Short mmCIF file of C-alpha atoms in Angstrom, two decimals:
data_model
loop_
_atom_site.label_atom_id
_atom_site.label_comp_id
_atom_site.label_asym_id
_atom_site.label_seq_id
_atom_site.Cartn_x
_atom_site.Cartn_y
_atom_site.Cartn_z
CA MET A 1 94.16 103.19 86.50
CA GLU A 2 93.58 99.57 87.43
CA VAL A 3 95.31 97.90 90.12
CA VAL A 4 94.99 94.22 91.27
CA VAL A 5 95.41 94.23 94.98
CA ARG A 6 95.70 91.58 97.73
CA PHE A 7 93.96 92.39 101.12
CA GLY A 8 95.23 89.90 104.03
CA GLY A 9 96.45 89.74 107.47
CA GLY A 10 95.93 93.41 108.06
CA LYS A 11 97.87 94.55 104.93
CA VAL A 12 97.34 95.67 101.49
CA LYS A 13 99.78 94.37 98.60
CA PRO A 14 99.43 95.69 95.04
CA GLU A 15 100.19 92.68 92.58
CA GLU A 16 99.69 94.30 89.33
CA PHE A 17 98.83 97.31 87.63
CA GLU A 18 97.92 99.01 84.23
CA LEU A 19 99.46 101.92 82.83
CA ASN A 20 99.21 103.28 79.24
CA GLY A 21 97.36 100.05 78.07
CA ARG A 22 99.94 97.74 79.48
CA TRP A 23 99.97 95.51 82.48
CA TYR A 24 102.67 95.47 84.98
CA ARG A 25 103.34 92.65 87.59
CA VAL A 26 104.79 93.86 90.97
CA LYS A 27 107.94 91.96 91.54
CA GLN A 28 109.01 93.82 94.86
CA ILE A 29 107.43 96.42 97.35
CA THR A 30 110.34 98.27 98.49
CA LEU A 31 108.61 100.68 100.75
CA VAL A 32 105.14 101.56 102.28
CA TRP A 33 104.32 104.82 103.84
CA GLN A 34 101.31 107.19 104.61
CA LYS A 35 100.87 110.59 103.15
CA GLN A 36 98.41 113.35 103.98
CA ASN A 37 97.50 116.10 101.48
CA GLY A 38 94.94 118.45 103.30
CA GLN A 39 92.20 116.09 104.30
CA ARG A 40 92.99 113.28 102.14
CA LYS A 41 94.96 110.35 103.40
CA TYR A 42 97.08 108.00 101.25
CA MET A 43 98.91 104.63 101.52
CA CYS A 44 101.76 104.73 99.25
CA PHE A 45 103.86 102.03 97.94
CA SER A 46 107.30 102.16 96.14
CA VAL A 47 107.40 98.98 93.82
CA ASP A 48 109.67 97.53 91.29
CA THR A 49 108.35 95.44 88.26
CA GLY A 50 111.76 94.54 87.15
CA GLY A 51 111.80 97.00 84.59
CA MET A 52 110.19 100.16 86.22
CA LEU A 53 110.22 101.80 89.63
CA ALA A 54 107.02 103.56 90.56
CA GLU A 55 105.27 104.99 93.43
CA LEU A 56 101.42 103.90 93.68
CA ARG A 57 99.19 105.93 96.01
CA MET A 58 95.99 104.48 97.17
CA ASP A 59 93.51 107.36 98.45
CA LEU A 60 92.23 105.78 101.73
CA GLN A 61 88.60 107.66 101.44
CA ASN A 62 87.76 106.00 97.97
CA PHE A 63 90.58 103.44 97.40
CA GLN A 64 91.52 104.96 94.09
CA PHE A 65 95.01 104.35 92.81
CA SER A 66 97.34 106.78 91.07
CA ILE A 67 100.88 106.46 89.90
CA PHE A 68 103.66 108.79 90.32
CA ASN A 69 107.55 108.95 89.79
CA PHE A 70 107.83 106.05 87.25
CA GLN A 71 110.91 105.44 85.57
CA PRO A 72 113.02 102.56 84.01
CA SER A 73 114.73 100.66 86.91
CA ASP A 74 117.71 99.65 84.62
CA ILE A 75 119.18 103.06 84.48
CA GLY A 76 123.05 102.82 84.68
CA ALA A 77 122.93 99.00 83.96
#
């Protein structure tokens, strides 16, 4: 998974990511939190692309991103 990230002011901000050969621009980061799974620590971002909601997780040991819980954001619209 490829993610374009901006680092600045002590913050991490994902701006774009690739999923299944398609690029998505992050329009809004709705929530940021940290998660731990055993020894692994992650920085998690709930993002809205304007067409999809997704959770991006950055492994704080190797800076690899993963995507979870992605779904269309226009459900019920």
